[in-house]
């Protein structure tokens, strides 16, 4: 349940002269006392509620009973979208990153504070319903320390990565234009980065894991040192900005462009579903596209033969 419902309950308790406190809030919604205190601080600081602690009653009251909570209700779908945007903005590493990360924090708190953003253009992210679902499940698993069962792509470049794995997720992060779950394989302590684009299926198990003292910082440094692949491609129409389907792109000459990517399978999938007039390099990527198309054609030919017989 979101903190909005908790704040509404706390407001109702005050109006009923029940003098609620953080212990009451924590007990009612089965959350930590620390989280309950953060909700009360949000009510006082962000929503400007005239809260007053009454020591004799060991709880809160309103100094001004004319205070009314602002309209806080949003749908579950709107909450998921806002959480996704807050996550993306909080990991933004490019122009105006400091301001945009601050916006991510504000979105996460669902605040109505005015922002002076006349000179700041917010980046636009594609809101992918499937990605929202995966992120939502991972956030829950991180919060509850729940082991997740993951079915992921088996990359030729990553033969050590199993197709089916049980993970203990530690946090979500975004590096190199891709979303990652920092997680340890169940039974191990060393954390690794798992691309969310590689996750085909994810579900929560009934098992839980203990908190690890290992820090993912070393893995973060390793991922930062990766160099991107570069594909040279011909497009019939120039891109609208400095990216093509989310991948950084730069002009080489005329209608020829260079695109940087890190996740081969994700980029290959993009090539197979997007409009382009020529793939010029690298040769290994051309071979992958040709092989993938040949495999699909063979499957269709076999299906047609089966249907005819």
PDB file of C-alpha atoms in Angstrom:
ATOM      1  CA  UNK A   1       0.000   0.000   0.000  1.00  0.00           C
ATOM      2  CA  UNK A   2       1.354   3.451  -0.901  1.00  0.00           C
ATOM      3  CA  UNK A   3       2.268   6.152   1.583  1.00  0.00           C
ATOM      4  CA  UNK A   4      -0.698   8.184   0.273  1.00  0.00           C
ATOM      5  CA  UNK A   5      -3.150   5.776   1.921  1.00  0.00           C
ATOM      6  CA  UNK A   6      -1.109   5.853   5.128  1.00  0.00           C
ATOM      7  CA  UNK A   7      -1.177   9.649   5.225  1.00  0.00           C
ATOM      8  CA  UNK A   8      -4.926   9.679   4.634  1.00  0.00           C
ATOM      9  CA  UNK A   9      -5.397   7.241   7.541  1.00  0.00           C
ATOM     10  CA  UNK A  10      -3.143   9.355   9.777  1.00  0.00           C
ATOM     11  CA  UNK A  11      -5.141  12.480   8.858  1.00  0.00           C
ATOM     12  CA  UNK A  12      -8.411  10.726   9.730  1.00  0.00           C
ATOM     13  CA  UNK A  13      -7.031   9.614  13.105  1.00  0.00           C
ATOM     14  CA  UNK A  14      -6.073  13.195  13.937  1.00  0.00           C
ATOM     15  CA  UNK A  15      -9.559  14.473  13.029  1.00  0.00           C
ATOM     16  CA  UNK A  16     -11.064  11.786  15.281  1.00  0.00           C
ATOM     17  CA  UNK A  17      -8.943  13.125  18.182  1.00  0.00           C
ATOM     18  CA  UNK A  18      -7.053   9.827  18.428  1.00  0.00           C
ATOM     19  CA  UNK A  19      -3.633  11.529  18.657  1.00  0.00           C
ATOM     20  CA  UNK A  20      -1.837   9.032  16.385  1.00  0.00           C
ATOM     21  CA  UNK A  21       1.935   8.604  16.454  1.00  0.00           C
ATOM     22  CA  UNK A  22       4.591   6.712  14.474  1.00  0.00           C
ATOM     23  CA  UNK A  23       4.001   3.525  16.481  1.00  0.00           C
ATOM     24  CA  UNK A  24       0.298   3.560  15.595  1.00  0.00           C
ATOM     25  CA  UNK A  25       1.066   4.137  11.925  1.00  0.00           C
ATOM     26  CA  UNK A  26       3.700   1.405  11.833  1.00  0.00           C
ATOM     27  CA  UNK A  27       1.387  -1.089  13.553  1.00  0.00           C
ATOM     28  CA  UNK A  28      -1.619  -0.278  11.345  1.00  0.00           C
ATOM     29  CA  UNK A  29       0.239  -0.813   8.058  1.00  0.00           C
ATOM     30  CA  UNK A  30       2.933  -3.281   9.187  1.00  0.00           C
ATOM     31  CA  UNK A  31       5.819  -0.991   8.258  1.00  0.00           C
ATOM     32  CA  UNK A  32       8.927   0.040  10.164  1.00  0.00           C
ATOM     33  CA  UNK A  33       8.794   2.852  12.689  1.00  0.00           C
ATOM     34  CA  UNK A  34      11.416   4.673  10.619  1.00  0.00           C
ATOM     35  CA  UNK A  35       9.196   4.530   7.523  1.00  0.00           C
ATOM     36  CA  UNK A  36       6.224   5.716   9.578  1.00  0.00           C
ATOM     37  CA  UNK A  37       8.240   8.685  10.837  1.00  0.00           C
ATOM     38  CA  UNK A  38       9.184   9.566   7.241  1.00  0.00           C
ATOM     39  CA  UNK A  39       5.478   9.607   6.345  1.00  0.00           C
ATOM     40  CA  UNK A  40       4.789  11.998   9.219  1.00  0.00           C
ATOM     41  CA  UNK A  41       7.689  14.232   8.131  1.00  0.00           C
ATOM     42  CA  UNK A  42       6.304  14.213   4.587  1.00  0.00           C
ATOM     43  CA  UNK A  43       2.902  15.279   5.908  1.00  0.00           C
ATOM     44  CA  UNK A  44       4.460  18.149   7.862  1.00  0.00           C
ATOM     45  CA  UNK A  45       7.170  19.334   5.453  1.00  0.00           C
ATOM     46  CA  UNK A  46       5.890  18.625   1.949  1.00  0.00           C
ATOM     47  CA  UNK A  47       2.136  18.916   2.545  1.00  0.00           C
ATOM     48  CA  UNK A  48       2.550  21.759   5.048  1.00  0.00           C
ATOM     49  CA  UNK A  49       0.266  20.161   7.640  1.00  0.00           C
ATOM     50  CA  UNK A  50       0.167  22.158  10.924  1.00  0.00           C
ATOM     51  CA  UNK A  51       1.195  19.159  13.031  1.00  0.00           C
ATOM     52  CA  UNK A  52       1.822  19.530  16.741  1.00  0.00           C
ATOM     53  CA  UNK A  53       3.070  16.782  19.026  1.00  0.00           C
ATOM     54  CA  UNK A  54       1.156  16.599  22.308  1.00  0.00           C
ATOM     55  CA  UNK A  55       3.410  14.998  24.907  1.00  0.00           C
ATOM     56  CA  UNK A  56       0.560  14.266  27.315  1.00  0.00           C
ATOM     57  CA  UNK A  57      -1.312  12.298  24.626  1.00  0.00           C
ATOM     58  CA  UNK A  58       1.875  10.904  23.057  1.00  0.00           C
ATOM     59  CA  UNK A  59       0.557  11.743  19.617  1.00  0.00           C
ATOM     60  CA  UNK A  60      -0.168  14.426  17.051  1.00  0.00           C
ATOM     61  CA  UNK A  61      -2.910  16.970  16.511  1.00  0.00           C
ATOM     62  CA  UNK A  62      -3.524  19.849  14.084  1.00  0.00           C
ATOM     63  CA  UNK A  63      -2.900  23.342  15.411  1.00  0.00           C
ATOM     64  CA  UNK A  64      -5.249  24.604  12.684  1.00  0.00           C
ATOM     65  CA  UNK A  65      -8.290  22.407  12.044  1.00  0.00           C
ATOM     66  CA  UNK A  66      -9.032  24.219   8.794  1.00  0.00           C
ATOM     67  CA  UNK A  67      -6.133  22.353   7.154  1.00  0.00           C
ATOM     68  CA  UNK A  68      -7.265  20.031   4.358  1.00  0.00           C
ATOM     69  CA  UNK A  69      -5.149  17.420   2.640  1.00  0.00           C
ATOM     70  CA  UNK A  70      -4.534  18.206  -1.046  1.00  0.00           C
ATOM     71  CA  UNK A  71      -5.938  15.807  -3.620  1.00  0.00           C
ATOM     72  CA  UNK A  72      -3.510  12.896  -3.332  1.00  0.00           C
ATOM     73  CA  UNK A  73      -5.257  10.048  -5.095  1.00  0.00           C
ATOM     74  CA  UNK A  74      -3.679   8.610  -8.205  1.00  0.00           C
ATOM     75  CA  UNK A  75      -4.353   5.268  -9.834  1.00  0.00           C
ATOM     76  CA  UNK A  76      -2.062   2.258  -9.454  1.00  0.00           C
ATOM     77  CA  UNK A  77      -1.045   2.620 -13.103  1.00  0.00           C
ATOM     78  CA  UNK A  78      -0.134   6.288 -12.554  1.00  0.00           C
ATOM     79  CA  UNK A  79       1.905   5.289  -9.494  1.00  0.00           C
ATOM     80  CA  UNK A  80       3.860   2.732 -11.524  1.00  0.00           C
ATOM     81  CA  UNK A  81       4.574   5.266 -14.269  1.00  0.00           C
ATOM     82  CA  UNK A  82       5.684   7.919 -11.755  1.00  0.00           C
ATOM     83  CA  UNK A  83       7.930   5.434  -9.984  1.00  0.00           C
ATOM     84  CA  UNK A  84       9.466   4.460 -13.324  1.00  0.00           C
ATOM     85  CA  UNK A  85      10.077   8.099 -14.260  1.00  0.00           C
ATOM     86  CA  UNK A  86      11.498   8.815 -10.810  1.00  0.00           C
ATOM     87  CA  UNK A  87      13.873   5.876 -11.242  1.00  0.00           C
ATOM     88  CA  UNK A  88      14.965   7.044 -14.703  1.00  0.00           C
ATOM     89  CA  UNK A  89      15.434  10.684 -13.692  1.00  0.00           C
ATOM     90  CA  UNK A  90      17.341   9.660 -10.546  1.00  0.00           C
ATOM     91  CA  UNK A  91      19.893   7.795 -12.712  1.00  0.00           C
ATOM     92  CA  UNK A  92      20.234  10.482 -15.385  1.00  0.00           C
ATOM     93  CA  UNK A  93      23.954  11.173 -16.063  1.00  0.00           C
ATOM     94  CA  UNK A  94      23.954  13.708 -18.879  1.00  0.00           C
ATOM     95  CA  UNK A  95      23.150  17.414 -19.358  1.00  0.00           C
ATOM     96  CA  UNK A  96      21.491  19.104 -16.341  1.00  0.00           C
ATOM     97  CA  UNK A  97      21.950  15.835 -14.444  1.00  0.00           C
ATOM     98  CA  UNK A  98      21.928  17.438 -11.000  1.00  0.00           C
ATOM     99  CA  UNK A  99      18.612  19.219 -11.564  1.00  0.00           C
ATOM    100  CA  UNK A 100      17.023  16.220 -13.264  1.00  0.00           C
ATOM    101  CA  UNK A 101      18.099  13.872 -10.478  1.00  0.00           C
ATOM    102  CA  UNK A 102      16.477  16.278  -8.040  1.00  0.00           C
ATOM    103  CA  UNK A 103      13.270  15.992 -10.054  1.00  0.00           C
ATOM    104  CA  UNK A 104      13.533  12.216  -9.733  1.00  0.00           C
ATOM    105  CA  UNK A 105      13.612  12.607  -5.961  1.00  0.00           C
ATOM    106  CA  UNK A 106      10.617  14.915  -6.021  1.00  0.00           C
ATOM    107  CA  UNK A 107       8.610  12.559  -8.212  1.00  0.00           C
ATOM    108  CA  UNK A 108       9.376   9.742  -5.834  1.00  0.00           C
ATOM    109  CA  UNK A 109       7.959  11.779  -2.947  1.00  0.00           C
ATOM    110  CA  UNK A 110       4.847  12.807  -4.952  1.00  0.00           C
ATOM    111  CA  UNK A 111       5.363  16.435  -3.977  1.00  0.00           C
ATOM    112  CA  UNK A 112       3.592  19.485  -5.374  1.00  0.00           C
ATOM    113  CA  UNK A 113       6.417  21.918  -4.730  1.00  0.00           C
ATOM    114  CA  UNK A 114       6.906  24.405  -7.614  1.00  0.00           C
ATOM    115  CA  UNK A 115      10.065  23.990  -9.694  1.00  0.00           C
ATOM    116  CA  UNK A 116      11.900  26.642 -11.661  1.00  0.00           C
ATOM    117  CA  UNK A 117      12.588  24.690 -14.833  1.00  0.00           C
ATOM    118  CA  UNK A 118      12.143  27.246 -17.613  1.00  0.00           C
ATOM    119  CA  UNK A 119      15.635  26.549 -18.955  1.00  0.00           C
ATOM    120  CA  UNK A 120      15.650  22.803 -18.338  1.00  0.00           C
ATOM    121  CA  UNK A 121      14.268  20.408 -20.922  1.00  0.00           C
ATOM    122  CA  UNK A 122      13.322  17.087 -19.380  1.00  0.00           C
ATOM    123  CA  UNK A 123      14.504  13.978 -21.217  1.00  0.00           C
ATOM    124  CA  UNK A 124      11.735  11.776 -22.580  1.00  0.00           C
ATOM    125  CA  UNK A 125      11.791   8.039 -21.841  1.00  0.00           C
ATOM    126  CA  UNK A 126       9.696   5.341 -23.418  1.00  0.00           C
ATOM    127  CA  UNK A 127       7.379   3.847 -20.817  1.00  0.00           C
ATOM    128  CA  UNK A 128       7.452   0.132 -21.530  1.00  0.00           C
ATOM    129  CA  UNK A 129       4.654  -1.773 -19.701  1.00  0.00           C
ATOM    130  CA  UNK A 130       6.710  -4.965 -19.501  1.00  0.00           C
ATOM    131  CA  UNK A 131       9.717  -3.077 -18.131  1.00  0.00           C
ATOM    132  CA  UNK A 132       7.464  -1.427 -15.548  1.00  0.00           C
ATOM    133  CA  UNK A 133       6.276  -4.844 -14.401  1.00  0.00           C
ATOM    134  CA  UNK A 134       9.820  -6.238 -14.123  1.00  0.00           C
ATOM    135  CA  UNK A 135      11.033  -3.159 -12.210  1.00  0.00           C
ATOM    136  CA  UNK A 136       8.022  -3.337  -9.887  1.00  0.00           C
ATOM    137  CA  UNK A 137       8.689  -6.995  -9.046  1.00  0.00           C
ATOM    138  CA  UNK A 138      12.397  -6.342  -8.510  1.00  0.00           C
ATOM    139  CA  UNK A 139      11.701  -3.363  -6.250  1.00  0.00           C
ATOM    140  CA  UNK A 140       9.434  -5.557  -4.135  1.00  0.00           C
ATOM    141  CA  UNK A 141      12.057  -8.317  -4.033  1.00  0.00           C
ATOM    142  CA  UNK A 142      14.752  -5.837  -2.973  1.00  0.00           C
ATOM    143  CA  UNK A 143      12.549  -4.399  -0.245  1.00  0.00           C
ATOM    144  CA  UNK A 144      11.470  -7.787   1.108  1.00  0.00           C
ATOM    145  CA  UNK A 145      14.755  -9.612   0.335  1.00  0.00           C
ATOM    146  CA  UNK A 146      12.904 -12.168  -1.744  1.00  0.00           C
ATOM    147  CA  UNK A 147      14.691 -14.569  -4.077  1.00  0.00           C
ATOM    148  CA  UNK A 148      13.493 -14.222  -7.675  1.00  0.00           C
ATOM    149  CA  UNK A 149      13.404 -16.875 -10.375  1.00  0.00           C
ATOM    150  CA  UNK A 150      14.679 -15.466 -13.668  1.00  0.00           C
ATOM    151  CA  UNK A 151      14.625 -16.859 -17.168  1.00  0.00           C
ATOM    152  CA  UNK A 152      17.113 -14.869 -19.236  1.00  0.00           C
ATOM    153  CA  UNK A 153      18.723 -14.894 -22.644  1.00  0.00           C
ATOM    154  CA  UNK A 154      21.811 -17.054 -23.010  1.00  0.00           C
ATOM    155  CA  UNK A 155      24.291 -14.809 -24.816  1.00  0.00           C
ATOM    156  CA  UNK A 156      27.063 -16.284 -26.970  1.00  0.00           C
ATOM    157  CA  UNK A 157      29.215 -13.493 -25.522  1.00  0.00           C
ATOM    158  CA  UNK A 158      28.274 -14.601 -21.983  1.00  0.00           C
ATOM    159  CA  UNK A 159      28.467 -18.392 -21.938  1.00  0.00           C
ATOM    160  CA  UNK A 160      28.822 -18.316 -18.164  1.00  0.00           C
ATOM    161  CA  UNK A 161      25.358 -16.769 -17.799  1.00  0.00           C
ATOM    162  CA  UNK A 162      22.814 -19.556 -17.222  1.00  0.00           C
ATOM    163  CA  UNK A 163      19.467 -19.553 -18.924  1.00  0.00           C
ATOM    164  CA  UNK A 164      17.618 -20.167 -15.672  1.00  0.00           C
ATOM    165  CA  UNK A 165      18.845 -18.624 -12.427  1.00  0.00           C
ATOM    166  CA  UNK A 166      17.715 -17.684  -8.923  1.00  0.00           C
ATOM    167  CA  UNK A 167      18.816 -14.185  -7.943  1.00  0.00           C
ATOM    168  CA  UNK A 168      19.056 -12.170  -4.726  1.00  0.00           C
ATOM    169  CA  UNK A 169      18.589  -8.590  -5.989  1.00  0.00           C
ATOM    170  CA  UNK A 170      20.353  -5.770  -4.131  1.00  0.00           C
ATOM    171  CA  UNK A 171      19.406  -2.684  -6.141  1.00  0.00           C
ATOM    172  CA  UNK A 172      18.390  -1.311  -9.527  1.00  0.00           C
ATOM    173  CA  UNK A 173      20.679   0.968 -11.491  1.00  0.00           C
ATOM    174  CA  UNK A 174      21.123   2.401 -14.959  1.00  0.00           C
ATOM    175  CA  UNK A 175      24.471   2.361 -16.754  1.00  0.00           C
ATOM    176  CA  UNK A 176      25.440   2.756 -20.376  1.00  0.00           C
ATOM    177  CA  UNK A 177      21.883   3.394 -21.602  1.00  0.00           C
ATOM    178  CA  UNK A 178      20.600   0.172 -20.070  1.00  0.00           C
ATOM    179  CA  UNK A 179      18.736  -0.815 -16.900  1.00  0.00           C
ATOM    180  CA  UNK A 180      20.431  -3.350 -14.644  1.00  0.00           C
ATOM    181  CA  UNK A 181      19.614  -5.331 -11.547  1.00  0.00           C
ATOM    182  CA  UNK A 182      22.595  -5.625  -9.234  1.00  0.00           C
ATOM    183  CA  UNK A 183      22.147  -9.102  -7.784  1.00  0.00           C
ATOM    184  CA  UNK A 184      23.927 -12.179  -6.503  1.00  0.00           C
ATOM    185  CA  UNK A 185      23.148 -15.688  -7.677  1.00  0.00           C
ATOM    186  CA  UNK A 186      21.475 -17.537  -4.806  1.00  0.00           C
ATOM    187  CA  UNK A 187      24.103 -19.224  -2.678  1.00  0.00           C
ATOM    188  CA  UNK A 188      26.868 -16.805  -3.707  1.00  0.00           C
ATOM    189  CA  UNK A 189      27.963 -13.455  -2.313  1.00  0.00           C
ATOM    190  CA  UNK A 190      29.529 -11.655  -5.272  1.00  0.00           C
ATOM    191  CA  UNK A 191      27.102  -9.283  -6.987  1.00  0.00           C
ATOM    192  CA  UNK A 192      26.828  -9.014 -10.764  1.00  0.00           C
ATOM    193  CA  UNK A 193      24.955  -6.819 -13.218  1.00  0.00           C
ATOM    194  CA  UNK A 194      21.972  -8.393 -14.996  1.00  0.00           C
ATOM    195  CA  UNK A 195      20.505  -6.439 -17.897  1.00  0.00           C
ATOM    196  CA  UNK A 196      16.732  -6.074 -17.644  1.00  0.00           C
ATOM    197  CA  UNK A 197      16.564  -6.405 -21.437  1.00  0.00           C
ATOM    198  CA  UNK A 198      17.888  -9.954 -21.074  1.00  0.00           C
ATOM    199  CA  UNK A 199      15.155 -10.984 -18.639  1.00  0.00           C
ATOM    200  CA  UNK A 200      12.486 -12.986 -20.452  1.00  0.00           C
ATOM    201  CA  UNK A 201      10.502 -14.044 -17.384  1.00  0.00           C
ATOM    202  CA  UNK A 202      10.703 -13.110 -13.724  1.00  0.00           C
ATOM    203  CA  UNK A 203       8.672 -14.290 -10.748  1.00  0.00           C
ATOM    204  CA  UNK A 204       8.969 -14.082  -6.987  1.00  0.00           C
ATOM    205  CA  UNK A 205       9.682 -17.221  -4.969  1.00  0.00           C
ATOM    206  CA  UNK A 206       8.691 -17.991  -1.381  1.00  0.00           C
ATOM    207  CA  UNK A 207      12.352 -17.931  -0.276  1.00  0.00           C
ATOM    208  CA  UNK A 208      14.180 -15.010   1.329  1.00  0.00           C
ATOM    209  CA  UNK A 209      17.852 -14.131   1.607  1.00  0.00           C
ATOM    210  CA  UNK A 210      19.950 -12.427   4.265  1.00  0.00           C
ATOM    211  CA  UNK A 211      21.415  -8.978   3.676  1.00  0.00           C
ATOM    212  CA  UNK A 212      24.956  -9.111   2.333  1.00  0.00           C
ATOM    213  CA  UNK A 213      27.731  -6.814   3.420  1.00  0.00           C
ATOM    214  CA  UNK A 214      29.224  -6.840  -0.050  1.00  0.00           C
ATOM    215  CA  UNK A 215      29.089  -3.528  -1.885  1.00  0.00           C
ATOM    216  CA  UNK A 216      28.224  -3.445  -5.591  1.00  0.00           C
ATOM    217  CA  UNK A 217      30.599  -0.505  -6.110  1.00  0.00           C
ATOM    218  CA  UNK A 218      33.342  -2.687  -7.554  1.00  0.00           C
ATOM    219  CA  UNK A 219      30.902  -4.144 -10.080  1.00  0.00           C
ATOM    220  CA  UNK A 220      29.802  -0.603 -10.923  1.00  0.00           C
ATOM    221  CA  UNK A 221      33.373   0.374 -11.706  1.00  0.00           C
ATOM    222  CA  UNK A 222      33.734  -2.677 -13.958  1.00  0.00           C
ATOM    223  CA  UNK A 223      30.618  -1.825 -15.938  1.00  0.00           C
ATOM    224  CA  UNK A 224      31.767   1.765 -16.362  1.00  0.00           C
ATOM    225  CA  UNK A 225      34.976   0.579 -17.995  1.00  0.00           C
ATOM    226  CA  UNK A 226      33.164  -1.274 -20.787  1.00  0.00           C
ATOM    227  CA  UNK A 227      33.558   0.180 -24.247  1.00  0.00           C
ATOM    228  CA  UNK A 228      30.537   0.242 -26.553  1.00  0.00           C
ATOM    229  CA  UNK A 229      30.282  -1.563 -29.880  1.00  0.00           C
ATOM    230  CA  UNK A 230      29.813   0.676 -32.904  1.00  0.00           C
ATOM    231  CA  UNK A 231      27.542  -0.166 -35.836  1.00  0.00           C
ATOM    232  CA  UNK A 232      27.670   1.766 -39.100  1.00  0.00           C
ATOM    233  CA  UNK A 233      24.214   1.992 -40.654  1.00  0.00           C
ATOM    234  CA  UNK A 234      22.449   3.745 -43.508  1.00  0.00           C
ATOM    235  CA  UNK A 235      19.090   5.382 -42.789  1.00  0.00           C
ATOM    236  CA  UNK A 236      16.541   6.578 -45.315  1.00  0.00           C
ATOM    237  CA  UNK A 237      15.502   9.391 -42.962  1.00  0.00           C
ATOM    238  CA  UNK A 238      17.722  11.333 -40.535  1.00  0.00           C
ATOM    239  CA  UNK A 239      17.063  10.786 -36.810  1.00  0.00           C
ATOM    240  CA  UNK A 240      15.051  13.428 -34.987  1.00  0.00           C
ATOM    241  CA  UNK A 241      17.798  13.990 -32.387  1.00  0.00           C
ATOM    242  CA  UNK A 242      21.094  12.537 -31.197  1.00  0.00           C
ATOM    243  CA  UNK A 243      19.635   9.077 -30.616  1.00  0.00           C
ATOM    244  CA  UNK A 244      18.119   6.296 -32.707  1.00  0.00           C
ATOM    245  CA  UNK A 245      15.534   4.219 -30.841  1.00  0.00           C
ATOM    246  CA  UNK A 246      17.350   5.229 -27.643  1.00  0.00           C
ATOM    247  CA  UNK A 247      20.863   4.409 -28.904  1.00  0.00           C
ATOM    248  CA  UNK A 248      23.421   7.253 -29.272  1.00  0.00           C
ATOM    249  CA  UNK A 249      23.935   8.113 -32.941  1.00  0.00           C
ATOM    250  CA  UNK A 250      26.232  10.438 -34.851  1.00  0.00           C
ATOM    251  CA  UNK A 251      26.497  11.371 -38.530  1.00  0.00           C
ATOM    252  CA  UNK A 252      29.424  10.022 -40.559  1.00  0.00           C
ATOM    253  CA  UNK A 253      28.539  11.353 -43.976  1.00  0.00           C
ATOM    254  CA  UNK A 254      25.312  11.853 -45.900  1.00  0.00           C
ATOM    255  CA  UNK A 255      22.855   9.145 -44.889  1.00  0.00           C
ATOM    256  CA  UNK A 256      25.452   7.015 -43.063  1.00  0.00           C
ATOM    257  CA  UNK A 257      25.522   7.029 -39.256  1.00  0.00           C
ATOM    258  CA  UNK A 258      27.391   5.369 -36.406  1.00  0.00           C
ATOM    259  CA  UNK A 259      25.403   3.934 -33.490  1.00  0.00           C
ATOM    260  CA  UNK A 260      26.859   2.845 -30.142  1.00  0.00           C
ATOM    261  CA  UNK A 261      25.466  -0.119 -28.229  1.00  0.00           C
ATOM    262  CA  UNK A 262      26.481  -2.500 -25.448  1.00  0.00           C
ATOM    263  CA  UNK A 263      23.824  -5.205 -25.383  1.00  0.00           C
ATOM    264  CA  UNK A 264      24.167  -7.166 -28.628  1.00  0.00           C
ATOM    265  CA  UNK A 265      20.896  -9.071 -28.357  1.00  0.00           C
ATOM    266  CA  UNK A 266      18.883  -5.957 -27.566  1.00  0.00           C
ATOM    267  CA  UNK A 267      20.427  -4.072 -30.483  1.00  0.00           C
ATOM    268  CA  UNK A 268      19.920  -7.044 -32.793  1.00  0.00           C
ATOM    269  CA  UNK A 269      16.258  -7.124 -31.833  1.00  0.00           C
ATOM    270  CA  UNK A 270      16.021  -3.401 -32.570  1.00  0.00           C
ATOM    271  CA  UNK A 271      17.515  -3.907 -36.039  1.00  0.00           C
ATOM    272  CA  UNK A 272      14.979  -6.623 -36.801  1.00  0.00           C
ATOM    273  CA  UNK A 273      12.017  -4.398 -35.892  1.00  0.00           C
ATOM    274  CA  UNK A 274      13.160  -0.988 -37.209  1.00  0.00           C
ATOM    275  CA  UNK A 275      13.460   0.715 -40.591  1.00  0.00           C
ATOM    276  CA  UNK A 276      16.953   1.083 -42.048  1.00  0.00           C
ATOM    277  CA  UNK A 277      18.333   0.842 -45.595  1.00  0.00           C
ATOM    278  CA  UNK A 278      21.760  -0.656 -45.002  1.00  0.00           C
ATOM    279  CA  UNK A 279      23.921  -2.273 -42.337  1.00  0.00           C
ATOM    280  CA  UNK A 280      27.550  -1.584 -43.271  1.00  0.00           C
ATOM    281  CA  UNK A 281      29.564  -2.786 -40.276  1.00  0.00           C
ATOM    282  CA  UNK A 282      30.742  -4.556 -38.183  1.00  0.00           C
ATOM    283  CA  UNK A 283      30.891  -7.804 -40.111  1.00  0.00           C
ATOM    284  CA  UNK A 284      30.095  -9.968 -37.078  1.00  0.00           C
ATOM    285  CA  UNK A 285      26.862  -8.029 -36.511  1.00  0.00           C
ATOM    286  CA  UNK A 286      25.899  -8.380 -40.205  1.00  0.00           C
ATOM    287  CA  UNK A 287      26.479 -12.125 -39.875  1.00  0.00           C
ATOM    288  CA  UNK A 288      24.269 -12.250 -36.777  1.00  0.00           C
ATOM    289  CA  UNK A 289      21.427 -10.458 -38.555  1.00  0.00           C
ATOM    290  CA  UNK A 290      21.778 -12.722 -41.579  1.00  0.00           C
ATOM    291  CA  UNK A 291      21.817 -15.857 -39.401  1.00  0.00           C
ATOM    292  CA  UNK A 292      18.793 -14.734 -37.386  1.00  0.00           C
ATOM    293  CA  UNK A 293      16.804 -13.956 -40.550  1.00  0.00           C
ATOM    294  CA  UNK A 294      17.788 -17.277 -42.107  1.00  0.00           C
ATOM    295  CA  UNK A 295      16.635 -19.129 -38.980  1.00  0.00           C
ATOM    296  CA  UNK A 296      13.261 -17.384 -39.100  1.00  0.00           C
ATOM    297  CA  UNK A 297      12.844 -18.115 -42.818  1.00  0.00           C
ATOM    298  CA  UNK A 298      13.711 -21.778 -42.267  1.00  0.00           C
ATOM    299  CA  UNK A 299      11.089 -22.026 -39.541  1.00  0.00           C
ATOM    300  CA  UNK A 300       8.474 -20.457 -41.795  1.00  0.00           C
ATOM    301  CA  UNK A 301       9.408 -22.748 -44.700  1.00  0.00           C
ATOM    302  CA  UNK A 302       9.164 -25.807 -42.453  1.00  0.00           C
ATOM    303  CA  UNK A 303       5.792 -24.637 -41.195  1.00  0.00           C
ATOM    304  CA  UNK A 304       4.539 -24.083 -44.753  1.00  0.00           C
ATOM    305  CA  UNK A 305       5.698 -27.555 -45.792  1.00  0.00           C
ATOM    306  CA  UNK A 306       3.950 -29.095 -42.799  1.00  0.00           C
ATOM    307  CA  UNK A 307       0.705 -27.269 -43.572  1.00  0.00           C
ATOM    308  CA  UNK A 308       0.775 -28.312 -47.241  1.00  0.00           C
ATOM    309  CA  UNK A 309       1.178 -31.967 -46.320  1.00  0.00           C
TER     310      UNK A 309
END
